[in-house]
């Protein structure tokens, strides 16, 4: 099969905001406890953080990590997780039917974030709580004043404010499963009032309002309209979440989910602009895709498992090669929509639907999805160019036309061209012709490929069979059947 990818130097989408390569850590399963934090582990540092996990996280170059939830945040009392560890209460977590020990809280997490060179994206509880607790939390984290919560932070050993710049107004408040789920009206009101007090305390912050938990939520569209009608003047972003899975063992249709993500982004951005027009506003509200990933094998496990354990094995999706292909496609979707998507969080980072796995008291290892995420984060920086693809296509189950080639083109600040592309054909290699206008004399100098003959191939703690390799540069660019590729061109 032949494909042509065309682009032009002057035809740009936008500069990529590096925060699209963010991630997420929730108090859920073994993400925090026995994930980032395991004081008895042989690699534990002075604060009980696993150094092996810190190293693997640093390799990913994650710009921002959302915390502490997720569904967990809607029942969380942040004050439980500060101060003397021996006095912190153990509590029932109703989001994941687990026991939360509170041995890690915001003090420890912001310290871990520093150690992995990332920023915290903080979510506040708008389930069981509201503006009062949120304003106290931001005073604790960001205030320089001689006032109660800022002084409490100092008393806990942190003279300097944490300076957290990005705040989420609750989590998935449109979902029936959320602790204290709300209607769009109820949420729109509480989000607005919370936004006001947070920005009064720290005007330098940016705020994310909850959009829909999935594109197939029955309220999708109306939820955004109502919430934005209330919050438009006070927030900077609206969130999107999506998780896909190959539930029907139909890989072609599974790889076409990237088009669903494209569509979800486009519709949400259009709704933001509809409200902008309605309000005759000069301000643009952008998108925070703050939960996205593959998640389906472990979706129903909470129905059968034991309740009220601490750090249970939960949502430990074991990713295979085709999952890495879809994750690669989802990153391409974020890159191609960088004019509207300014934040993205791969959900999640450690153990829970995650690229990094740990064994209690044992090794840390990389899942298949680690690699497309790492390579996009390391090399997918610069300006996305508008590109067009000519190649054969197939039909998704919705009847959409799905071109076999799915790609993004990035012009880096060091004047290189990076193409990320997936050949979605399950049985045919692809010969790729690149037609680049305005880049005379540019040549392909590196071709990195992620490929396995077996779509179900997985990495384990003992063997890493799915990992990138370099292809030899030849006259023609060949993209193997069902492969993810990164092509680098320079003059
Ligand atoms: O990431 C796992 C869960 O998925 C989060 O807690 C929630 O926000 C979403 O439903």
Coordinates of C-alpha atoms and ligand atoms in Angstrom, one line a residue:
X1 CA 0.0 0.0 0.0
X2 CA 1.2 3.5 -0.8
X3 CA 0.5 6.7 1.3
X4 CA 1.4 10.3 0.8
X5 CA 1.8 12.8 3.7
X6 CA 1.8 16.4 2.7
X7 CA 2.5 19.6 4.6
X8 CA 3.6 23.1 4.2
X9 CA 6.0 25.2 6.4
X10 CA 3.5 28.1 6.6
X11 CA 0.4 26.2 7.3
X12 CA 0.5 25.7 11.1
X13 CA -2.0 24.4 13.7
X14 CA -0.3 26.0 16.7
X15 CA 2.7 25.7 19.1
X16 CA 2.4 22.7 21.3
X17 CA 1.9 23.4 25.0
X18 CA 4.2 20.8 26.6
X19 CA 1.6 20.1 29.2
X20 CA -0.3 17.9 26.8
X21 CA 2.3 15.2 27.8
X22 CA 1.1 15.3 31.5
X23 CA 0.0 12.4 33.6
X24 CA -2.1 11.6 36.6
X25 CA -1.6 10.0 40.1
X26 CA -4.7 9.2 42.2
X27 CA -5.0 7.7 45.7
X28 CA -6.2 4.5 44.1
X29 CA -4.9 0.9 44.3
X30 CA -1.1 0.9 44.3
X31 CA -0.5 4.2 42.5
X32 CA 0.6 6.1 45.7
X33 CA 1.2 3.3 48.2
X34 CA 3.7 0.7 46.9
X35 CA 3.8 2.8 43.7
X36 CA 5.6 6.1 44.3
X37 CA 5.8 5.6 48.1
X38 CA 7.2 2.4 49.8
X39 CA 9.3 3.3 52.8
X40 CA 10.6 -0.2 53.2
X41 CA 11.7 -0.7 49.6
X42 CA 15.4 -1.2 49.1
X43 CA 15.5 2.0 46.8
X44 CA 13.4 4.2 49.2
X45 CA 14.8 7.7 49.6
X46 CA 14.8 9.8 52.8
X47 CA 11.0 10.5 52.4
X48 CA 10.1 6.9 51.5
X49 CA 9.8 7.4 47.8
X50 CA 11.0 4.7 45.5
X51 CA 14.1 5.9 43.6
X52 CA 13.6 3.3 40.9
X53 CA 10.1 4.8 40.2
X54 CA 11.5 8.3 40.3
X55 CA 14.1 7.4 37.7
X56 CA 11.5 5.8 35.3
X57 CA 9.3 8.8 35.7
X58 CA 12.1 11.2 35.0
X59 CA 12.9 9.4 31.7
X60 CA 9.3 10.2 30.6
X61 CA 9.9 14.0 31.1
X62 CA 6.4 14.5 32.5
X63 CA 5.5 18.2 32.6
X64 CA 2.6 18.1 35.0
X65 CA 0.9 15.4 37.2
X66 CA -2.8 15.7 38.2
X67 CA -3.4 14.8 41.9
X68 CA -5.0 13.4 44.2
X69 CA -7.9 12.2 42.0
X70 CA -10.0 11.2 40.1
X71 CA -13.0 9.9 41.9
X72 CA -11.0 9.8 45.1
X73 CA -10.9 13.6 45.4
X74 CA -14.7 13.9 45.7
X75 CA -14.5 12.4 49.2
X76 CA -11.1 13.7 50.2
X77 CA -10.3 15.9 53.2
X78 CA -6.9 17.4 52.4
X79 CA -6.3 18.3 56.0
X80 CA -6.1 14.5 56.8
X81 CA -2.9 14.3 54.8
X82 CA -0.7 16.9 56.5
X83 CA 1.3 17.2 59.7
X84 CA 2.6 14.5 62.0
X85 CA 2.2 11.2 60.2
X86 CA 1.5 9.2 63.3
X87 CA -1.6 11.3 64.0
X88 CA -3.1 11.2 60.5
X89 CA -6.4 9.4 60.4
X90 CA -7.1 6.2 58.4
X91 CA -10.4 6.7 56.5
X92 CA -12.8 4.8 54.3
X93 CA -12.4 5.8 50.7
X94 CA -15.8 5.5 49.1
X95 CA -14.6 6.0 45.5
X96 CA -12.6 2.8 45.5
X97 CA -13.9 1.0 48.6
X98 CA -10.4 1.0 50.1
X99 CA -8.8 2.3 53.3
X100 CA -6.8 5.5 52.9
X101 CA -3.9 5.8 55.4
X102 CA -3.1 9.4 54.6
X103 CA 0.6 8.7 54.9
X104 CA 1.0 10.7 51.7
X105 CA -0.7 14.0 51.3
X106 CA 0.0 17.3 49.5
X107 CA 3.2 18.0 51.5
X108 CA 4.8 14.8 50.4
X109 CA 3.3 14.8 46.9
X110 CA 4.6 18.2 46.0
X111 CA 8.0 17.1 47.2
X112 CA 7.9 14.0 45.0
X113 CA 6.9 16.2 42.1
X114 CA 10.1 18.2 42.6
X115 CA 12.1 15.0 42.6
X116 CA 10.8 14.0 39.2
X117 CA 11.0 17.5 37.8
X118 CA 7.3 18.0 37.3
X119 CA 4.5 20.4 38.4
X120 CA 1.4 19.5 40.4
X121 CA -2.0 19.9 38.9
X122 CA -4.2 20.0 42.0
X123 CA -7.9 18.9 42.1
X124 CA -10.2 20.2 44.8
X125 CA -13.1 18.3 46.3
X126 CA -16.4 19.6 45.0
X127 CA -18.3 16.4 45.9
X128 CA -18.6 16.3 49.7
X129 CA -17.0 19.7 50.1
X130 CA -17.0 23.1 48.4
X131 CA -15.5 26.6 48.2
X132 CA -14.6 26.9 51.9
X133 CA -12.2 23.9 52.0
X134 CA -10.9 24.8 48.6
X135 CA -9.9 28.3 49.7
X136 CA -8.2 26.9 52.8
X137 CA -6.2 24.5 50.6
X138 CA -5.0 27.2 48.2
X139 CA -4.0 29.4 51.1
X140 CA -2.1 26.4 52.6
X141 CA -0.4 25.7 49.2
X142 CA 0.2 29.1 47.7
X143 CA -0.2 32.0 50.2
X144 CA 2.8 34.1 51.5
X145 CA 0.6 35.8 54.1
X146 CA 0.9 35.6 57.9
X147 CA -2.4 33.7 58.1
X148 CA -3.6 30.5 59.6
X149 CA -3.3 28.0 56.7
X150 CA -0.1 29.6 55.3
X151 CA 1.4 29.4 58.8
X152 CA 0.2 25.8 59.2
X153 CA 2.3 25.0 56.0
X154 CA 5.3 26.7 57.6
X155 CA 4.8 24.8 60.8
X156 CA 4.8 21.6 58.8
X157 CA 8.2 22.5 57.5
X158 CA 7.5 24.3 54.2
X159 CA 8.4 28.0 54.5
X160 CA 8.2 28.6 50.7
X161 CA 4.7 28.3 49.1
X162 CA 4.2 25.4 46.8
X163 CA 3.2 27.7 44.0
X164 CA 0.7 25.3 42.4
X165 CA -0.5 27.0 39.2
X166 CA -3.1 24.6 37.8
X167 CA -6.3 23.7 39.7
X168 CA -9.2 21.4 38.7
X169 CA -12.6 22.3 40.0
X170 CA -13.7 18.8 41.1
X171 CA -13.7 15.6 39.1
X172 CA -16.2 14.0 36.7
X173 CA -19.1 15.7 38.4
X174 CA -21.5 14.6 35.6
X175 CA -21.0 10.9 36.5
X176 CA -23.6 9.0 38.7
X177 CA -20.6 7.2 40.2
X178 CA -19.1 10.3 41.6
X179 CA -19.4 10.9 45.4
X180 CA -22.0 13.7 45.5
X181 CA -22.6 13.7 41.8
X182 CA -24.3 17.0 40.6
X183 CA -26.5 18.2 37.9
X184 CA -25.0 20.7 35.4
X185 CA -26.8 23.5 37.1
X186 CA -25.6 22.5 40.6
X187 CA -22.1 22.0 39.5
X188 CA -22.0 25.2 37.4
X189 CA -22.9 27.2 40.5
X190 CA -20.5 25.6 42.9
X191 CA -17.7 25.6 40.3
X192 CA -18.2 29.4 39.7
X193 CA -18.2 30.3 43.4
X194 CA -15.1 28.1 44.0
X195 CA -13.4 29.6 41.0
X196 CA -14.0 33.1 42.4
X197 CA -12.5 32.5 45.8
X198 CA -9.5 30.5 44.4
X199 CA -8.6 33.3 42.0
X200 CA -9.1 36.0 44.7
X201 CA -6.5 34.3 46.8
X202 CA -4.1 33.6 43.9
X203 CA -4.9 35.4 40.7
X204 CA -2.0 33.8 38.9
X205 CA -3.6 30.3 38.8
X206 CA -5.4 28.6 36.0
X207 CA -8.7 26.7 36.5
X208 CA -10.2 23.7 34.8
X209 CA -14.0 23.1 34.9
X210 CA -15.3 19.6 34.6
X211 CA -16.6 18.7 31.2
X212 CA -17.9 15.3 30.3
X213 CA -16.5 12.0 31.7
X214 CA -16.8 10.4 28.2
X215 CA -18.0 11.3 24.8
X216 CA -20.9 8.8 25.1
X217 CA -22.3 10.3 28.3
X218 CA -26.0 11.0 27.7
X219 CA -25.5 14.6 29.0
X220 CA -22.5 15.3 26.7
X221 CA -23.0 18.7 25.0
X222 CA -25.8 20.0 27.3
X223 CA -23.5 19.5 30.3
X224 CA -20.8 21.7 28.8
X225 CA -23.3 24.3 27.6
X226 CA -24.8 24.7 31.1
X227 CA -21.5 24.5 33.0
X228 CA -19.8 27.0 30.7
X229 CA -22.8 29.3 30.9
X230 CA -22.1 29.6 34.6
X231 CA -18.3 29.4 34.6
X232 CA -17.1 31.0 31.3
X233 CA -15.7 34.2 32.8
X234 CA -13.9 32.4 35.6
X235 CA -12.3 29.3 34.2
X236 CA -9.5 28.8 31.6
X237 CA -10.2 25.2 30.5
X238 CA -12.9 22.6 30.3
X239 CA -11.9 19.0 30.9
X240 CA -12.5 15.9 28.7
X241 CA -11.9 12.3 29.7
X242 CA -11.9 9.1 27.6
X243 CA -10.9 5.5 27.9
X244 CA -11.0 3.0 25.1
X245 CA -10.8 -0.7 25.0
X246 CA -10.7 -3.5 22.4
X247 CA -13.8 -5.1 24.0
X248 CA -15.0 -6.9 20.9
X249 CA -11.6 -8.2 19.8
X250 CA -11.8 -6.0 16.7
X251 CA -8.4 -4.4 16.3
X252 CA -9.3 -2.3 13.2
X253 CA -12.2 -0.7 15.0
X254 CA -10.1 -0.3 18.2
X255 CA -7.4 1.7 16.3
X256 CA -10.2 3.9 14.8
X257 CA -11.0 5.2 18.3
X258 CA -8.5 8.0 17.6
X259 CA -11.1 9.5 15.3
X260 CA -13.6 9.4 18.2
X261 CA -11.1 11.3 20.3
X262 CA -10.7 13.8 17.4
X263 CA -14.4 14.2 17.2
X264 CA -14.8 14.6 21.0
X265 CA -12.2 17.4 21.0
X266 CA -13.7 19.2 18.0
X267 CA -17.3 19.2 19.4
X268 CA -16.1 20.3 22.9
X269 CA -14.1 23.2 21.4
X270 CA -17.1 24.2 19.3
X271 CA -19.3 24.3 22.4
X272 CA -16.7 26.5 24.1
X273 CA -16.9 28.9 21.1
X274 CA -20.7 28.7 21.0
X275 CA -20.8 30.0 24.6
X276 CA -18.1 32.6 23.8
X277 CA -20.3 33.9 21.0
X278 CA -23.4 33.8 23.2
X279 CA -21.6 35.9 25.9
X280 CA -20.0 38.2 23.3
X281 CA -16.7 37.4 25.1
X282 CA -13.1 38.1 24.0
X283 CA -11.8 35.2 26.0
X284 CA -11.3 31.7 24.6
X285 CA -11.8 28.7 26.9
X286 CA -9.4 25.9 25.9
X287 CA -9.4 22.2 26.6
X288 CA -7.7 20.1 29.3
X289 CA -7.8 16.4 28.3
X290 CA -6.9 15.4 31.8
X291 CA -7.7 11.7 31.7
X292 CA -7.1 9.5 28.6
X293 CA -5.8 6.0 28.1
X294 CA -6.7 2.4 27.3
X295 CA -8.8 0.8 30.1
X296 CA -11.2 -2.0 29.8
X297 CA -9.9 -5.4 31.0
X298 CA -10.1 -4.3 34.7
X299 CA -13.2 -2.1 34.5
X300 CA -15.5 -4.4 36.4
X301 CA -13.2 -5.9 39.0
X302 CA -14.5 -3.8 41.9
X303 CA -17.8 -5.8 41.7
X304 CA -16.0 -8.9 42.9
X305 CA -13.1 -7.9 45.0
X306 CA -12.7 -7.6 48.8
X307 CA -13.6 -4.2 50.2
X308 CA -11.6 -2.0 52.6
X309 CA -8.1 -3.1 51.8
X310 CA -5.1 -0.7 51.9
X311 CA -3.3 -0.4 48.5
X312 CA -5.2 -3.2 46.8
X313 CA -4.1 -4.4 43.3
X314 CA -6.7 -2.3 41.4
X315 CA -7.0 -1.3 37.7
X316 CA -3.7 -3.0 37.0
X317 CA -4.2 -3.2 33.2
X318 CA -1.6 -5.3 31.6
X319 CA -1.0 -3.6 28.3
X320 CA -0.2 -5.4 25.0
X321 CA 1.3 -4.2 21.8
X322 CA -2.0 -3.1 20.2
X323 CA -2.7 -0.9 23.2
X324 CA 0.6 0.9 22.6
X325 CA -0.5 1.5 19.0
X326 CA -3.7 3.2 20.2
X327 CA -1.9 5.2 22.9
X328 CA 0.4 6.3 20.1
X329 CA -2.6 7.4 18.0
X330 CA -4.2 9.2 21.0
X331 CA -1.0 11.2 21.4
X332 CA -1.1 12.1 17.7
X333 CA -4.7 13.3 18.2
X334 CA -3.6 15.6 21.1
X335 CA -0.7 17.0 19.0
X336 CA -3.0 17.7 16.0
X337 CA -5.4 19.6 18.2
X338 CA -2.8 21.6 20.1
X339 CA -4.5 24.9 19.1
X340 CA -7.3 23.9 21.6
X341 CA -5.9 21.1 23.8
X342 CA -3.3 22.7 26.2
X343 CA -3.2 20.1 28.9
X344 CA -3.3 16.3 28.6
X345 CA -3.0 13.7 31.3
X346 CA -2.2 10.1 30.5
X347 CA -4.3 8.3 33.2
X348 CA -2.5 7.2 35.1
X349 CA 1.3 6.9 35.8
X350 CA 2.1 4.1 38.2
X351 CA 0.4 0.7 38.6
X352 CA -3.1 1.9 38.0
X353 CA -3.8 1.8 34.2
X354 CA -0.2 2.9 33.9
X355 CA 3.0 2.8 31.8
X356 CA 5.1 2.1 34.9
X357 CA 4.5 -1.0 37.1
X358 CA 6.0 -2.0 40.4
X359 CA 6.3 -5.2 42.4
X360 CA 5.9 -4.6 46.1
X361 CA 9.5 -4.8 47.5
X362 CA 10.6 -5.7 44.0
X363 CA 11.4 -4.2 40.6
X364 CA 9.8 -1.4 38.6
X365 CA 9.2 -2.0 34.9
X366 CA 7.9 -0.5 31.7
X367 CA 4.7 -1.5 30.0
X368 CA 4.3 -1.4 26.2
X369 CA 2.5 2.0 26.3
X370 CA 5.6 3.6 28.1
X371 CA 7.4 4.0 24.8
X372 CA 5.0 6.0 22.5
X373 CA 4.4 8.2 25.5
X374 CA 8.0 8.7 26.3
X375 CA 9.0 9.4 22.7
X376 CA 6.2 11.9 22.1
X377 CA 7.0 13.7 25.3
X378 CA 10.8 13.9 24.5
X379 CA 10.6 14.7 20.8
X380 CA 7.0 16.0 20.0
X381 CA 7.8 19.6 20.9
X382 CA 7.5 22.6 18.7
X383 CA 4.8 23.7 16.3
X384 CA 2.2 21.2 14.8
X385 CA 1.8 21.7 11.0
X386 CA -1.4 21.0 9.2
X387 CA -1.0 17.9 7.2
X388 CA -3.0 15.9 4.8
X389 CA -2.9 12.2 4.0
X390 CA -3.6 10.3 0.8
X391 CA -4.0 6.6 1.3
X392 CA -6.5 3.8 1.2
X393 CA -9.0 3.7 4.1
X394 CA -11.4 1.3 5.8
X395 CA -14.7 1.6 7.6
X396 CA -15.1 1.8 11.4
X397 CA -18.2 0.2 13.0
X398 CA -19.9 3.7 12.9
X399 CA -19.3 3.8 9.1
X400 CA -16.6 6.4 9.4
X401 CA -13.8 6.5 6.8
X402 CA -10.6 5.6 8.5
X403 CA -7.4 6.2 6.6
X404 CA -4.8 3.5 7.3
X405 CA -2.2 6.2 8.0
X406 CA -2.7 8.3 11.2
X407 CA -0.1 11.0 11.6
X408 CA 1.1 14.3 13.0
X409 CA 3.9 16.6 11.8
X410 CA 5.9 18.8 14.2
X411 CA 8.3 21.5 13.2
X412 CA 10.7 21.7 16.2
X413 CA 12.4 24.8 17.5
X414 CA 15.7 23.4 16.3
X415 CA 14.2 23.4 12.8
X416 CA 13.7 19.6 12.4
X417 CA 10.6 17.9 11.3
X418 CA 9.3 15.0 13.4
X419 CA 6.5 12.8 12.0
X420 CA 4.6 10.5 14.4
X421 CA 2.6 7.9 12.4
X422 CA 0.8 4.7 12.8
X423 CA 0.1 2.3 10.0
X424 CA -3.3 0.9 11.0
X425 CA -3.3 -1.8 8.4
X426 CA -3.3 -5.2 10.0
X427 CA -1.9 -7.0 7.0
X428 CA -0.1 -4.6 4.7
X429 CA 3.2 -2.7 5.0
X430 CA 3.0 0.9 3.7
X431 CA 5.4 2.8 1.5
X432 CA 5.3 6.4 2.7
X433 CA 6.0 9.4 0.4
X434 CA 6.5 12.7 2.3
X435 CA 5.7 15.8 0.4
X436 CA 7.1 18.8 2.4
X437 CA 6.8 22.2 1.0
X438 CA 9.1 24.9 2.4
X439 CA 11.6 22.3 3.6
X440 CA 14.0 22.0 0.7
X441 CA 16.9 19.8 1.3
X442 CA 15.4 18.0 4.3
X443 CA 16.3 14.4 4.6
X444 CA 15.1 11.6 6.8
X445 CA 18.0 10.8 9.2
X446 CA 16.3 8.7 11.9
X447 CA 13.4 6.2 11.8
X448 CA 12.3 4.7 15.2
X449 CA 9.8 1.9 15.1
X450 CA 7.6 0.2 17.7
X451 CA 6.6 -3.1 16.2
X452 CA 5.7 -6.6 17.2
X453 CA 4.3 -9.3 14.9
X454 CA 2.0 -10.3 17.7
X455 CA -0.6 -7.7 18.6
X456 CA -1.0 -9.3 22.0
X457 CA 2.7 -9.2 23.0
X458 CA 3.2 -7.8 26.5
X459 CA 6.2 -6.7 28.5
X460 CA 6.6 -8.3 32.0
X461 CA 8.8 -7.5 35.0
X462 CA 11.3 -10.0 33.6
X463 CA 11.3 -9.3 29.9
X464 CA 10.8 -6.3 27.7
X465 CA 9.8 -7.6 24.4
X466 CA 8.0 -4.5 23.1
X467 CA 10.4 -1.6 22.9
X468 CA 11.5 0.8 20.1
X469 CA 14.2 0.0 17.6
X470 CA 15.9 2.0 14.9
X471 CA 15.2 1.1 11.2
X472 CA 17.9 1.5 8.6
X473 CA 17.5 4.5 6.4
X474 CA 16.8 3.5 2.8
X475 CA 15.6 5.2 -0.3
X476 CA 12.0 4.5 0.5
X477 CA 10.2 4.9 3.9
X478 CA 8.5 1.7 4.9
X479 CA 6.0 1.6 7.7
X480 CA 5.4 -2.0 8.7
X481 CA 1.8 -3.3 9.1
X482 CA 0.4 -2.3 12.5
X483 CA 3.4 -0.3 13.5
X484 CA 4.0 3.0 15.4
X485 CA 6.8 5.2 13.9
X486 CA 8.7 8.3 14.6
X487 CA 10.5 9.9 11.6
X488 CA 13.1 12.7 12.0
X489 CA 14.0 14.9 9.1
X490 CA 16.6 17.7 9.0
X491 CA 18.5 19.7 6.4
Ligands
LIG1 O1 -8.5 7.0 36.3 C1 -9.4 6.2 36.9 C2 -10.8 6.9 37.2 O2 -11.4 7.1 35.9 C3 -10.7 8.2 37.8 O3 -10.7 8.2 39.2 C4 -12.0 8.9 37.3 O4 -11.9 10.2 37.2 C5 -12.3 8.2 36.0 O5 -13.6 7.7 36.0

